[in-house]
Amino acid sequence: MMEADIFKALADPTRRKVFEKLAGGSLNASALRDGLDISQPAMSQHLAVLRAAGLVREQRQGRFVNYEVDPDGIASIGTWLARYRAYWPKRIAALSDLLKDMDQ
Amino acid sequence: MMEADIFKALADPTRRKVFEKLAGGSLNASALRDGLDISQPAMSQHLAVLRAAGLVREQRQGRFVNYEVDPDGIASIGTWLARYRAYWPKRIAALSDLLKDMDQ
DNA sequence: GCAACACATAAGCATACACTTATGTGTTGC
DNA sequence: GCAACACATAAGTGTATGCTTATGTGTTGC
């Protein structure tokens, strides 16, 4: 929810991997463990941190809990980053165009 | 330099305050301490972390060391964030326009 | 040279954090 | 009901981190 939580959440490499996986589409907690060599409780704890930070949101589906990227979290980072737009180098022009395109 | 270092650096509230101060212009280490109730070594250590992350850069000026925002660090965050552009909500359109403006 | 200053580094310590194993909660299907 | 499953929570532990005090390094001006 706050910047503090967001940056703390993303400071951990495992959580960033999880978040990147979710960028490809929603997945349940077990599927997220694939290839990460991490225990089930550890994943559950990581997901709790990401959820508390507003970076992901969950959706119960039977016994499974599907996780997906929460656009609000992404927006928070964007808003924070916008404060430093005076320092964006020119070579980031391409990115800027991409962001513009998203609004259709 | 790497994402890991950047997010770790920004995970600390004191370092975020320092970084925001520098967003207003370059300052030396002593000036950065104003209003932060932190020891001189602590500030020096925080600046070392921000520097290692590529978020700030230094410039010796006599006995003083001036610190300023390093555009490369900002760009790194922007590049990372761009991977999640599919999740940017529409209400961030204004930010997107701001970013576009920066390229003149 | 040397005293005063601005900052960096070293060493030690208390707390935060990511992990583990063990157990609890809720859902499915027989 | 109850066994199997998916996930969350509890409790404990080693390590990372941010702080402190003490000391080192480099610059200024007399």
mmCIF file of C-alpha atoms (C1' of nucleotides) in Angstrom:
data_model
loop_
_atom_site.group_PDB
_atom_site.id
_atom_site.type_symbol
_atom_site.label_atom_id
_atom_site.label_comp_id
_atom_site.label_asym_id
_atom_site.label_seq_id
_atom_site.Cartn_x
_atom_site.Cartn_y
_atom_site.Cartn_z
ATOM 1 C CA MET A 1 0.000 0.000 0.000
ATOM 2 C CA MET A 2 2.748 2.452 0.917
ATOM 3 C CA GLU A 3 6.008 2.973 -0.911
ATOM 4 C CA ALA A 4 7.865 1.421 1.991
ATOM 5 C CA ASP A 5 6.003 -1.853 1.598
ATOM 6 C CA ILE A 6 6.375 -1.880 -2.165
ATOM 7 C CA PHE A 7 10.129 -1.408 -2.256
ATOM 8 C CA LYS A 8 10.657 -3.797 0.623
ATOM 9 C CA ALA A 9 8.581 -6.405 -1.160
ATOM 10 C CA LEU A 10 10.564 -6.016 -4.369
ATOM 11 C CA ALA A 11 13.903 -6.026 -2.551
ATOM 12 C CA ASP A 12 13.749 -9.804 -2.257
ATOM 13 C CA PRO A 13 14.902 -11.713 -5.369
ATOM 14 C CA THR A 14 12.449 -14.574 -4.868
ATOM 15 C CA ARG A 15 9.522 -12.170 -4.651
ATOM 16 C CA ARG A 16 10.650 -10.411 -7.816
ATOM 17 C CA LYS A 17 10.733 -13.782 -9.586
ATOM 18 C CA VAL A 18 7.227 -14.527 -8.366
ATOM 19 C CA PHE A 19 6.042 -11.142 -9.487
ATOM 20 C CA GLU A 20 7.568 -11.614 -12.930
ATOM 21 C CA LYS A 21 5.873 -14.987 -13.249
ATOM 22 C CA LEU A 22 2.557 -13.352 -12.492
ATOM 23 C CA ALA A 23 3.235 -10.755 -15.151
ATOM 24 C CA GLY A 24 2.636 -13.573 -17.629
ATOM 25 C CA GLY A 25 -0.789 -14.332 -16.202
ATOM 26 C CA SER A 26 -2.469 -15.465 -13.012
ATOM 27 C CA LEU A 27 -1.169 -18.570 -11.255
ATOM 28 C CA ASN A 28 -1.934 -20.389 -8.015
ATOM 29 C CA ALA A 29 0.538 -20.684 -5.155
ATOM 30 C CA SER A 30 1.667 -24.201 -6.095
ATOM 31 C CA ALA A 31 2.288 -23.314 -9.725
ATOM 32 C CA LEU A 32 4.351 -20.348 -8.599
ATOM 33 C CA ARG A 33 6.671 -22.686 -6.711
ATOM 34 C CA ASP A 34 7.759 -24.484 -9.881
ATOM 35 C CA GLY A 35 11.459 -24.043 -10.468
ATOM 36 C CA LEU A 36 12.011 -21.917 -7.397
ATOM 37 C CA ASP A 37 13.240 -24.571 -4.899
ATOM 38 C CA ILE A 38 11.299 -23.060 -2.046
ATOM 39 C CA SER A 39 9.027 -24.600 0.585
ATOM 40 C CA GLN A 40 5.256 -24.170 0.507
ATOM 41 C CA PRO A 41 5.160 -21.976 3.626
ATOM 42 C CA ALA A 42 7.931 -19.773 2.258
ATOM 43 C CA MET A 43 5.923 -19.145 -0.890
ATOM 44 C CA SER A 44 2.834 -18.437 1.167
ATOM 45 C CA GLN A 45 4.769 -15.879 3.207
ATOM 46 C CA HIS A 46 6.202 -14.235 0.131
ATOM 47 C CA LEU A 47 2.738 -13.957 -1.386
ATOM 48 C CA ALA A 48 1.467 -12.389 1.832
ATOM 49 C CA VAL A 49 4.178 -9.739 1.590
ATOM 50 C CA LEU A 50 3.400 -9.008 -2.046
ATOM 51 C CA ARG A 51 -0.309 -8.827 -1.217
ATOM 52 C CA ALA A 52 0.244 -6.470 1.721
ATOM 53 C CA ALA A 53 2.295 -4.237 -0.556
ATOM 54 C CA GLY A 54 -0.570 -4.068 -3.033
ATOM 55 C CA LEU A 55 1.523 -5.655 -5.770
ATOM 56 C CA VAL A 56 -0.638 -8.756 -6.211
ATOM 57 C CA ARG A 57 -4.198 -9.721 -5.408
ATOM 58 C CA GLU A 58 -5.772 -13.109 -4.821
ATOM 59 C CA GLN A 59 -8.887 -14.865 -5.923
ATOM 60 C CA ARG A 60 -10.110 -18.055 -4.307
ATOM 61 C CA GLN A 61 -11.120 -20.785 -6.725
ATOM 62 C CA GLY A 62 -12.106 -23.892 -4.833
ATOM 63 C CA ARG A 63 -9.077 -25.277 -3.058
ATOM 64 C CA PHE A 64 -6.805 -23.079 -5.102
ATOM 65 C CA VAL A 65 -5.939 -19.445 -4.661
ATOM 66 C CA ASN A 66 -5.131 -17.668 -7.871
ATOM 67 C CA TYR A 67 -2.750 -14.746 -7.709
ATOM 68 C CA GLU A 68 -2.413 -11.974 -10.245
ATOM 69 C CA VAL A 69 -0.603 -8.673 -10.635
ATOM 70 C CA ASP A 70 -2.483 -5.813 -9.003
ATOM 71 C CA PRO A 71 -2.417 -2.791 -11.336
ATOM 72 C CA ASP A 72 -2.655 -0.517 -8.293
ATOM 73 C CA GLY A 73 0.792 -1.582 -7.165
ATOM 74 C CA ILE A 74 2.262 -0.943 -10.597
ATOM 75 C CA ALA A 75 0.574 2.436 -10.634
ATOM 76 C CA SER A 76 2.085 3.303 -7.257
ATOM 77 C CA ILE A 77 5.571 2.683 -8.569
ATOM 78 C CA GLY A 78 4.815 4.732 -11.651
ATOM 79 C CA THR A 79 3.565 7.615 -9.555
ATOM 80 C CA TRP A 80 6.668 7.499 -7.392
ATOM 81 C CA LEU A 81 8.903 7.330 -10.430
ATOM 82 C CA ALA A 82 7.140 10.298 -11.991
ATOM 83 C CA ARG A 83 8.553 12.524 -9.258
ATOM 84 C CA TYR A 84 11.970 12.008 -10.782
ATOM 85 C CA ARG A 85 11.012 12.499 -14.383
ATOM 86 C CA ALA A 86 13.389 15.474 -14.576
ATOM 87 C CA TYR A 87 16.215 12.959 -14.363
ATOM 88 C CA TRP A 88 15.013 10.557 -17.009
ATOM 89 C CA PRO A 89 17.686 10.403 -19.673
ATOM 90 C CA LYS A 90 16.784 10.934 -23.306
ATOM 91 C CA ARG A 91 17.557 7.357 -24.190
ATOM 92 C CA ILE A 92 14.428 6.332 -22.332
ATOM 93 C CA ALA A 93 12.293 8.003 -24.955
ATOM 94 C CA ALA A 94 11.309 4.594 -26.314
ATOM 95 C CA LEU A 95 9.912 3.545 -22.972
ATOM 96 C CA SER A 96 7.980 6.741 -22.718
ATOM 97 C CA ASP A 97 6.369 6.014 -26.059
ATOM 98 C CA LEU A 98 5.425 2.557 -24.889
ATOM 99 C CA LEU A 99 3.707 4.001 -21.859
ATOM 100 C CA LYS A 100 1.847 6.425 -24.055
ATOM 101 C CA ASP A 101 0.614 3.617 -26.290
ATOM 102 C CA MET A 102 -0.976 1.845 -23.360
ATOM 103 C CA ASP A 103 -3.627 4.470 -23.057
ATOM 104 C CA GLN A 104 -4.819 3.687 -26.588
ATOM 105 C CA MET B 1 23.596 -1.427 -10.777
ATOM 106 C CA MET B 2 21.330 -4.452 -10.649
ATOM 107 C CA GLU B 3 17.638 -4.442 -9.804
ATOM 108 C CA ALA B 4 18.406 -6.215 -6.566
ATOM 109 C CA ASP B 5 20.599 -3.366 -5.378
ATOM 110 C CA ILE B 6 18.162 -0.700 -6.504
ATOM 111 C CA PHE B 7 15.127 -2.084 -4.718
ATOM 112 C CA LYS B 8 17.143 -2.924 -1.619
ATOM 113 C CA ALA B 9 18.481 0.605 -1.557
ATOM 114 C CA LEU B 10 15.018 2.107 -1.842
ATOM 115 C CA ALA B 11 13.555 -0.258 0.744
ATOM 116 C CA ASP B 12 15.029 1.863 3.536
ATOM 117 C CA PRO B 13 12.948 4.932 4.490
ATOM 118 C CA THR B 14 15.973 7.062 5.339
ATOM 119 C CA ARG B 15 17.563 6.363 1.974
ATOM 120 C CA ARG B 16 14.331 7.258 0.196
ATOM 121 C CA LYS B 17 14.279 10.580 2.061
ATOM 122 C CA VAL B 18 17.867 11.229 1.029
ATOM 123 C CA PHE B 19 17.051 10.378 -2.543
ATOM 124 C CA GLU B 20 14.057 12.694 -2.570
ATOM 125 C CA LYS B 21 16.199 15.498 -1.181
ATOM 126 C CA LEU B 22 18.618 14.989 -4.022
ATOM 127 C CA ALA B 23 15.774 15.153 -6.493
ATOM 128 C CA GLY B 24 15.648 18.863 -5.655
ATOM 129 C CA GLY B 25 19.289 19.337 -6.588
ATOM 130 C CA SER B 26 22.768 18.223 -5.573
ATOM 131 C CA LEU B 27 23.772 18.407 -1.913
ATOM 132 C CA ASN B 28 26.788 17.376 0.137
ATOM 133 C CA ALA B 29 26.678 14.708 2.824
ATOM 134 C CA SER B 30 26.375 17.171 5.689
ATOM 135 C CA ALA B 31 23.529 19.075 4.107
ATOM 136 C CA LEU B 32 21.710 15.814 3.535
ATOM 137 C CA ARG B 33 21.781 15.128 7.261
ATOM 138 C CA ASP B 34 19.688 18.193 8.072
ATOM 139 C CA GLY B 35 16.431 17.204 9.696
ATOM 140 C CA LEU B 36 17.120 13.502 9.545
ATOM 141 C CA ASP B 37 18.480 12.894 13.087
ATOM 142 C CA ILE B 38 21.130 10.499 11.887
ATOM 143 C CA SER B 39 24.846 10.223 12.622
ATOM 144 C CA GLN B 40 27.506 11.187 10.096
ATOM 145 C CA PRO B 41 28.712 7.608 9.583
ATOM 146 C CA ALA B 42 25.138 6.399 9.099
ATOM 147 C CA MET B 43 24.630 8.948 6.332
ATOM 148 C CA SER B 44 27.921 7.983 4.768
ATOM 149 C CA GLN B 45 26.857 4.338 4.759
ATOM 150 C CA HIS B 46 23.478 5.135 3.262
ATOM 151 C CA LEU B 47 25.111 7.165 0.519
ATOM 152 C CA ALA B 48 27.453 4.264 -0.202
ATOM 153 C CA VAL B 49 24.455 1.980 -0.662
ATOM 154 C CA LEU B 50 22.691 4.443 -2.967
ATOM 155 C CA ARG B 51 25.909 4.887 -4.943
ATOM 156 C CA ALA B 52 26.461 1.136 -5.277
ATOM 157 C CA ALA B 53 22.910 0.815 -6.553
ATOM 158 C CA GLY B 54 23.575 3.413 -9.222
ATOM 159 C CA LEU B 55 20.908 5.728 -7.840
ATOM 160 C CA VAL B 56 23.234 8.605 -6.968
ATOM 161 C CA ARG B 57 26.691 9.721 -8.032
ATOM 162 C CA GLU B 58 29.262 11.827 -6.259
ATOM 163 C CA GLN B 59 31.525 14.669 -7.185
ATOM 164 C CA ARG B 60 34.380 15.801 -4.969
ATOM 165 C CA GLN B 61 34.574 19.534 -4.418
ATOM 166 C CA GLY B 62 37.380 20.323 -2.043
ATOM 167 C CA ARG B 63 36.569 18.954 1.354
ATOM 168 C CA PHE B 64 32.977 18.400 0.333
ATOM 169 C CA VAL B 65 31.449 15.595 -1.659
ATOM 170 C CA ASN B 66 28.426 16.618 -3.638
ATOM 171 C CA TYR B 67 25.819 13.999 -4.346
ATOM 172 C CA GLU B 68 23.231 14.057 -7.104
ATOM 173 C CA VAL B 69 20.615 11.780 -8.609
ATOM 174 C CA ASP B 70 22.105 9.437 -11.196
ATOM 175 C CA PRO B 71 19.773 9.294 -14.211
ATOM 176 C CA ASP B 72 20.985 5.759 -14.920
ATOM 177 C CA GLY B 73 19.367 4.517 -11.728
ATOM 178 C CA ILE B 74 16.089 6.170 -12.580
ATOM 179 C CA ALA B 75 16.286 4.690 -16.049
ATOM 180 C CA SER B 76 16.824 1.212 -14.611
ATOM 181 C CA ILE B 77 13.628 1.456 -12.610
ATOM 182 C CA GLY B 78 11.788 2.713 -15.668
ATOM 183 C CA THR B 79 13.051 -0.178 -17.739
ATOM 184 C CA TRP B 80 11.992 -2.647 -15.088
ATOM 185 C CA LEU B 81 8.586 -1.031 -14.778
ATOM 186 C CA ALA B 82 8.114 -1.135 -18.534
ATOM 187 C CA ARG B 83 7.909 -4.926 -18.366
ATOM 188 C CA TYR B 84 4.603 -4.534 -16.573
ATOM 189 C CA ARG B 85 3.102 -1.903 -18.796
ATOM 190 C CA ALA B 86 0.278 -4.285 -19.659
ATOM 191 C CA TYR B 87 -0.956 -3.792 -16.105
ATOM 192 C CA TRP B 88 -0.854 -0.018 -15.996
ATOM 193 C CA PRO B 89 -4.366 1.180 -15.308
ATOM 194 C CA LYS B 90 -5.952 3.762 -17.559
ATOM 195 C CA ARG B 91 -5.990 6.338 -14.811
ATOM 196 C CA ILE B 92 -2.242 6.622 -15.172
ATOM 197 C CA ALA B 93 -2.623 8.197 -18.570
ATOM 198 C CA ALA B 94 -1.617 11.560 -17.169
ATOM 199 C CA LEU B 95 1.677 10.170 -15.963
ATOM 200 C CA SER B 96 2.298 8.637 -19.335
ATOM 201 C CA ASP B 97 1.830 12.033 -20.945
ATOM 202 C CA LEU B 98 4.296 13.554 -18.526
ATOM 203 C CA LEU B 99 6.865 10.990 -19.478
ATOM 204 C CA LYS B 100 6.278 11.702 -23.110
ATOM 205 C CA ASP B 101 6.807 15.430 -22.557
ATOM 206 C CA MET B 102 10.217 14.820 -21.110
ATOM 207 C CA ASP B 103 11.584 13.848 -24.463
ATOM 208 C CA GLN B 104 10.789 17.332 -25.791
ATOM 209 C "C1'" DG C 1 53.613 21.511 9.554
ATOM 210 C "C1'" DC C 2 49.427 21.152 11.798
ATOM 211 C "C1'" DA C 3 44.824 22.088 13.491
ATOM 212 C "C1'" DA C 4 40.138 22.015 11.934
ATOM 213 C "C1'" DC C 5 37.055 20.185 9.030
ATOM 214 C "C1'" DA C 6 34.210 16.765 5.743
ATOM 215 C "C1'" DC C 7 33.723 12.406 4.927
ATOM 216 C "C1'" DA C 8 34.816 7.166 4.830
ATOM 217 C "C1'" DT C 9 35.797 2.886 7.032
ATOM 218 C "C1'" DA C 10 36.081 -0.566 10.996
ATOM 219 C "C1'" DA C 11 34.080 -3.134 14.575
ATOM 220 C "C1'" DG C 12 30.428 -4.358 17.471
ATOM 221 C "C1'" DC C 13 25.515 -4.857 18.531
ATOM 222 C "C1'" DA C 14 20.346 -5.100 18.360
ATOM 223 C "C1'" DT C 15 16.715 -5.866 15.317
ATOM 224 C "C1'" DA C 16 14.519 -7.361 10.963
ATOM 225 C "C1'" DC C 17 14.006 -10.816 7.698
ATOM 226 C "C1'" DA C 18 13.781 -15.148 5.105
ATOM 227 C "C1'" DC C 19 13.915 -19.680 5.960
ATOM 228 C "C1'" DT C 20 12.695 -24.096 8.211
ATOM 229 C "C1'" DT C 21 9.389 -27.714 10.523
ATOM 230 C "C1'" DA C 22 5.017 -28.317 12.658
ATOM 231 C "C1'" DT C 23 0.326 -27.426 12.792
ATOM 232 C "C1'" DG C 24 -4.133 -25.069 11.581
ATOM 233 C "C1'" DT C 25 -7.938 -23.836 8.185
ATOM 234 C "C1'" DG C 26 -10.806 -24.490 4.400
ATOM 235 C "C1'" DT C 27 -12.308 -27.243 0.127
ATOM 236 C "C1'" DT C 28 -13.159 -31.448 -2.614
ATOM 237 C "C1'" DG C 29 -14.925 -35.966 -3.513
ATOM 238 C "C1'" DC C 30 -15.976 -40.461 -1.963
ATOM 239 C "C1'" DG D 1 -17.975 -38.097 7.976
ATOM 240 C "C1'" DC D 2 -13.427 -38.229 6.561
ATOM 241 C "C1'" DA D 3 -9.266 -38.610 3.800
ATOM 242 C "C1'" DA D 4 -6.607 -35.968 0.551
ATOM 243 C "C1'" DC D 5 -5.394 -31.782 -0.944
ATOM 244 C "C1'" DA D 6 -4.095 -26.440 -1.260
ATOM 245 C "C1'" DC D 7 -2.824 -23.045 1.351
ATOM 246 C "C1'" DA D 8 -2.073 -20.148 5.789
ATOM 247 C "C1'" DT D 9 -0.185 -19.462 10.283
ATOM 248 C "C1'" DA D 10 2.961 -20.385 14.389
ATOM 249 C "C1'" DA D 11 7.332 -20.811 16.387
ATOM 250 C "C1'" DG D 12 12.140 -21.085 16.174
ATOM 251 C "C1'" DT D 13 16.757 -20.049 13.965
ATOM 252 C "C1'" DG D 14 20.728 -18.166 11.211
ATOM 253 C "C1'" DT D 15 21.983 -14.229 8.617
ATOM 254 C "C1'" DA D 16 21.512 -9.576 6.822
ATOM 255 C "C1'" DT D 17 20.978 -4.855 7.929
ATOM 256 C "C1'" DG D 18 21.119 -0.351 10.102
ATOM 257 C "C1'" DC D 19 22.784 1.747 13.890
ATOM 258 C "C1'" DT D 20 26.399 3.205 17.183
ATOM 259 C "C1'" DT D 21 31.349 4.691 18.716
ATOM 260 C "C1'" DA D 22 36.077 4.879 17.368
ATOM 261 C "C1'" DT D 23 39.400 5.716 14.032
ATOM 262 C "C1'" DG D 24 41.298 6.567 9.292
ATOM 263 C "C1'" DT D 25 41.802 9.516 4.977
ATOM 264 C "C1'" DG D 26 41.951 13.584 2.428
ATOM 265 C "C1'" DT D 27 41.429 18.839 2.054
ATOM 266 C "C1'" DT D 28 41.784 23.657 3.686
ATOM 267 C "C1'" DG D 29 43.971 27.642 5.658
ATOM 268 C "C1'" DC D 30 47.045 29.553 8.916
#
